[in-house]
Tab-separated table of C-alpha atoms in Angstrom:
chain	number	residue	atom	x	y	z
A	600	UNK	CA	120.680	192.136	104.857
A	601	UNK	CA	121.840	195.757	104.687
A	602	UNK	CA	122.578	195.926	100.966
A	603	UNK	CA	119.739	193.917	99.504
A	604	UNK	CA	118.488	195.652	96.353
A	605	UNK	CA	115.789	195.354	93.752
A	606	UNK	CA	112.163	196.288	93.031
A	607	UNK	CA	110.827	193.634	95.416
A	608	UNK	CA	112.719	194.958	98.443
A	609	UNK	CA	110.739	197.150	100.846
A	610	UNK	CA	112.985	200.094	101.625
A	611	UNK	CA	112.748	203.715	102.691
A	612	UNK	CA	113.491	206.296	100.007
A	613	UNK	CA	114.739	208.835	102.579
A	614	UNK	CA	118.243	210.266	102.267
A	615	UNK	CA	118.997	209.242	105.850
A	616	UNK	CA	118.405	205.600	105.000
A	617	UNK	CA	120.823	205.741	102.067
A	618	UNK	CA	123.697	207.621	103.661
A	619	UNK	CA	123.535	205.727	106.951
A	620	UNK	CA	123.678	202.392	105.147
A	621	UNK	CA	126.483	203.435	102.828
A	622	UNK	CA	128.751	205.266	105.260
A	623	UNK	CA	128.146	203.350	108.502
A	624	UNK	CA	127.454	200.005	106.899
A	625	UNK	CA	130.410	200.109	104.541
A	626	UNK	CA	132.576	203.109	103.717
A	627	UNK	CA	133.604	204.237	107.221
A	628	UNK	CA	133.068	200.863	108.881
A	629	UNK	CA	136.437	199.864	110.327
A	630	UNK	CA	135.336	196.224	110.459
A	631	UNK	CA	135.047	196.042	106.662
A	632	UNK	CA	138.263	195.133	104.810
A	633	UNK	CA	139.910	198.058	103.038
A	634	UNK	CA	139.039	200.702	105.651
A	635	UNK	CA	142.501	202.322	105.695
A	636	UNK	CA	142.553	202.506	101.913
A	637	UNK	CA	139.101	204.118	101.869
A	638	UNK	CA	140.273	206.809	104.317
A	639	UNK	CA	143.295	207.526	102.113
A	640	UNK	CA	141.008	207.770	99.091
A	641	UNK	CA	138.481	210.065	100.770
A	642	UNK	CA	141.308	212.406	101.822
A	643	UNK	CA	142.417	212.657	98.210
A	644	UNK	CA	138.851	213.073	96.955
A	645	UNK	CA	137.949	215.768	99.492
A	646	UNK	CA	141.215	217.617	98.842
A	647	UNK	CA	140.426	217.678	95.131
A	648	UNK	CA	136.827	218.833	95.587
A	649	UNK	CA	137.638	221.470	98.215
A	650	UNK	CA	140.878	222.581	96.564
A	651	UNK	CA	142.434	222.316	100.025
A	652	UNK	CA	144.520	219.631	101.686
A	653	UNK	CA	142.463	217.269	103.853
A	654	UNK	CA	144.321	214.793	106.081
A	655	UNK	CA	141.827	212.798	108.123
A	656	UNK	CA	143.606	210.168	110.207
A	657	UNK	CA	141.074	208.532	112.511
A	658	UNK	CA	137.720	210.077	111.578
A	659	UNK	CA	134.601	209.410	113.599
A	660	UNK	CA	131.316	209.530	111.727
A	661	UNK	CA	127.993	210.850	112.974
A	662	UNK	CA	124.627	211.546	111.391
A	663	UNK	CA	122.054	214.357	111.681
A	664	UNK	CA	124.211	216.782	113.672
A	665	UNK	CA	122.846	219.969	115.263
A	666	UNK	CA	124.663	223.033	116.599
A	667	UNK	CA	123.310	222.576	120.135
A	668	UNK	CA	125.697	219.608	120.436
A	669	UNK	CA	128.519	222.150	120.186
A	670	UNK	CA	126.907	224.615	122.591
A	671	UNK	CA	126.074	227.249	119.983
A	672	UNK	CA	123.306	229.315	121.620
A	673	UNK	CA	122.407	231.465	118.615
A	674	UNK	CA	121.068	228.618	116.457
A	675	UNK	CA	120.268	225.041	117.455
A	676	UNK	CA	119.568	223.791	113.927
A	677	UNK	CA	121.114	221.015	111.883
A	678	UNK	CA	124.395	221.776	110.121
A	679	UNK	CA	125.420	218.349	108.780
A	680	UNK	CA	123.620	215.210	107.648
A	681	UNK	CA	126.988	213.452	107.750
A	682	UNK	CA	129.800	214.597	110.031
A	683	UNK	CA	133.416	213.458	109.893
A	684	UNK	CA	135.369	214.501	112.975
A	685	UNK	CA	139.096	213.886	113.297
A	686	UNK	CA	140.467	215.152	116.652
A	687	UNK	CA	144.024	214.239	115.617
A	688	UNK	CA	144.161	216.724	112.730
A	689	UNK	CA	141.457	218.926	114.295
A	690	UNK	CA	139.350	218.653	111.178
A	691	UNK	CA	135.586	218.546	110.726
A	692	UNK	CA	133.872	217.734	107.440
A	693	UNK	CA	130.193	218.702	107.433
A	694	UNK	CA	128.195	217.162	104.587
A	695	UNK	CA	124.699	217.984	103.386
A	696	UNK	CA	123.426	214.896	101.560
A	697	UNK	CA	120.726	214.851	98.898
A	698	UNK	CA	119.288	211.823	97.144
A	699	UNK	CA	115.871	212.057	95.470
A	700	UNK	CA	115.075	215.632	96.494
A	701	UNK	CA	116.569	218.715	94.855
A	702	UNK	CA	119.105	220.826	96.734
A	703	UNK	CA	118.246	224.364	97.761
A	704	UNK	CA	120.453	227.437	98.139
A	705	UNK	CA	118.546	228.785	101.141
A	706	UNK	CA	117.997	225.586	103.112
A	707	UNK	CA	120.969	223.443	102.147
A	708	UNK	CA	123.706	226.017	101.550
A	709	UNK	CA	123.042	229.369	103.257
A	710	UNK	CA	121.517	227.994	106.476
A	711	UNK	CA	124.225	225.395	106.933
A	712	UNK	CA	127.053	227.818	106.205
A	713	UNK	CA	125.659	230.290	108.740
A	714	UNK	CA	125.713	227.601	111.432
A	715	UNK	CA	129.112	226.322	110.382
A	716	UNK	CA	130.573	229.840	110.552
A	717	UNK	CA	129.251	230.133	114.114
A	718	UNK	CA	131.003	226.861	114.957
A	719	UNK	CA	134.213	228.132	113.348
A	720	UNK	CA	134.160	231.212	115.563
A	721	UNK	CA	133.788	229.149	118.725
A	722	UNK	CA	136.152	226.321	117.770
A	723	UNK	CA	138.787	228.415	116.034
A	724	UNK	CA	141.525	225.792	116.380
A	725	UNK	CA	139.555	223.465	114.103
A	726	UNK	CA	139.500	223.432	110.322
A	727	UNK	CA	135.891	222.968	109.217
A	728	UNK	CA	134.918	222.190	105.637
A	729	UNK	CA	131.417	222.060	104.167
A	730	UNK	CA	130.369	219.784	101.302
A	731	UNK	CA	127.209	219.088	99.319
A	732	UNK	CA	126.722	215.438	98.339
A	733	UNK	CA	124.421	214.934	95.347
A	734	UNK	CA	123.946	212.611	92.409
A	735	UNK	CA	125.633	213.711	89.201
A	736	UNK	CA	122.206	213.397	87.570
A	737	UNK	CA	120.740	216.080	89.847
A	738	UNK	CA	123.799	218.282	89.388
A	739	UNK	CA	123.614	218.093	85.589
A	740	UNK	CA	119.909	218.932	85.745
A	741	UNK	CA	120.748	222.033	87.805
A	742	UNK	CA	123.387	223.071	85.256
A	743	UNK	CA	120.818	222.860	82.448
A	744	UNK	CA	118.705	225.421	84.341
A	745	UNK	CA	121.586	227.873	84.868
A	746	UNK	CA	120.102	230.554	82.592
A	747	UNK	CA	116.844	230.686	84.524
A	748	UNK	CA	116.379	233.678	86.800
A	749	UNK	CA	115.963	231.536	89.931
A	750	UNK	CA	118.734	229.057	89.057
A	751	UNK	CA	120.278	227.471	92.144
A	752	UNK	CA	123.330	226.490	90.121
A	753	UNK	CA	123.983	230.039	88.895
A	754	UNK	CA	123.657	231.365	92.439
A	755	UNK	CA	125.969	228.649	93.740
A	756	UNK	CA	128.690	229.409	91.187
A	757	UNK	CA	128.407	233.148	91.814
A	758	UNK	CA	128.369	233.151	95.623
A	759	UNK	CA	129.335	229.787	97.110
A	760	UNK	CA	131.638	227.747	94.865
A	761	UNK	CA	134.698	228.644	96.955
A	762	UNK	CA	132.983	227.764	100.245
A	763	UNK	CA	131.397	224.418	99.387
A	764	UNK	CA	132.869	221.244	97.929
A	765	UNK	CA	130.519	219.341	95.624
A	766	UNK	CA	130.712	215.560	96.021
A	767	UNK	CA	128.985	212.999	93.829
A	768	UNK	CA	127.436	209.728	94.934
A	769	UNK	CA	128.640	208.133	91.710
A	770	UNK	CA	132.292	208.856	92.561
A	771	UNK	CA	131.918	207.161	95.941
A	772	UNK	CA	130.182	204.172	94.388
A	773	UNK	CA	132.832	203.843	91.701
A	774	UNK	CA	135.470	203.409	94.407
A	775	UNK	CA	133.546	200.587	96.127
A	776	UNK	CA	135.429	197.289	96.058
A	777	UNK	CA	132.348	195.413	97.271
A	778	UNK	CA	130.202	194.139	94.405
A	779	UNK	CA	127.217	193.856	96.742
A	780	UNK	CA	127.460	197.466	97.930
A	781	UNK	CA	128.089	198.725	94.406
A	782	UNK	CA	125.079	196.846	93.030
A	783	UNK	CA	122.857	198.192	95.826
A	784	UNK	CA	123.997	201.800	95.339
A	785	UNK	CA	123.758	201.667	91.565
A	786	UNK	CA	120.183	200.441	91.865
A	787	UNK	CA	119.250	203.153	94.370
A	788	UNK	CA	120.826	205.842	92.172
A	789	UNK	CA	118.968	204.527	89.129
A	790	UNK	CA	115.769	205.709	90.837
A	791	UNK	CA	116.831	209.376	91.021
A	792	UNK	CA	114.869	210.419	87.932
A	793	UNK	CA	112.489	207.464	87.850
A	794	UNK	CA	108.717	207.959	88.258
A	795	UNK	CA	107.601	207.827	91.893
A	796	UNK	CA	105.705	204.595	91.235
A	797	UNK	CA	108.967	202.806	90.431
A	798	UNK	CA	110.397	203.683	93.821
A	799	UNK	CA	107.819	201.613	95.668
A	800	UNK	CA	108.406	197.965	96.425
A	801	UNK	CA	106.550	195.432	94.311
A	802	UNK	CA	105.417	193.164	97.136
A	803	UNK	CA	103.046	190.339	96.343
A	804	UNK	CA	100.322	189.188	98.708
């Protein structure tokens, strides 16, 4: 089972495990009922978060994408954990996804934007948007630290808020019409601030 949840289930805590299951196993899976409606919803959601009109029509989804796939010689690094590519509207949505780990200005924002800007220069006919996907819990924690000298949130608001759309796992989960998927995701998100020991499976010999 893909969406089996609970403390007795042995499961990776890596971000890649979560976003691959959710997006490929459900949200952008054209074999799951409601696909067209989910695409309409994600267009509306992205448009709201980016403050720009997004009109994906037939998006392909890919994971762990690097610039060498687009023949960018200056930097071969990763620019998107999750990539939505719609050749019809010539739109690319590059998403940096975070789950249990905290997001970083240098690694998750600056580095990705540098690579994305290089892609924009080469593929100038495309519209390329960049988003950060986090839990609302992590985002609220960052806001609480905004007065600290090294605050990532303060730096983000000052320098990057117009270049990056902030997406929340909870918003995506709320839209789920599958009780099984919703239950799985709600359980996984409940572990965001839980002690590390609670993230490990309770398997009996």
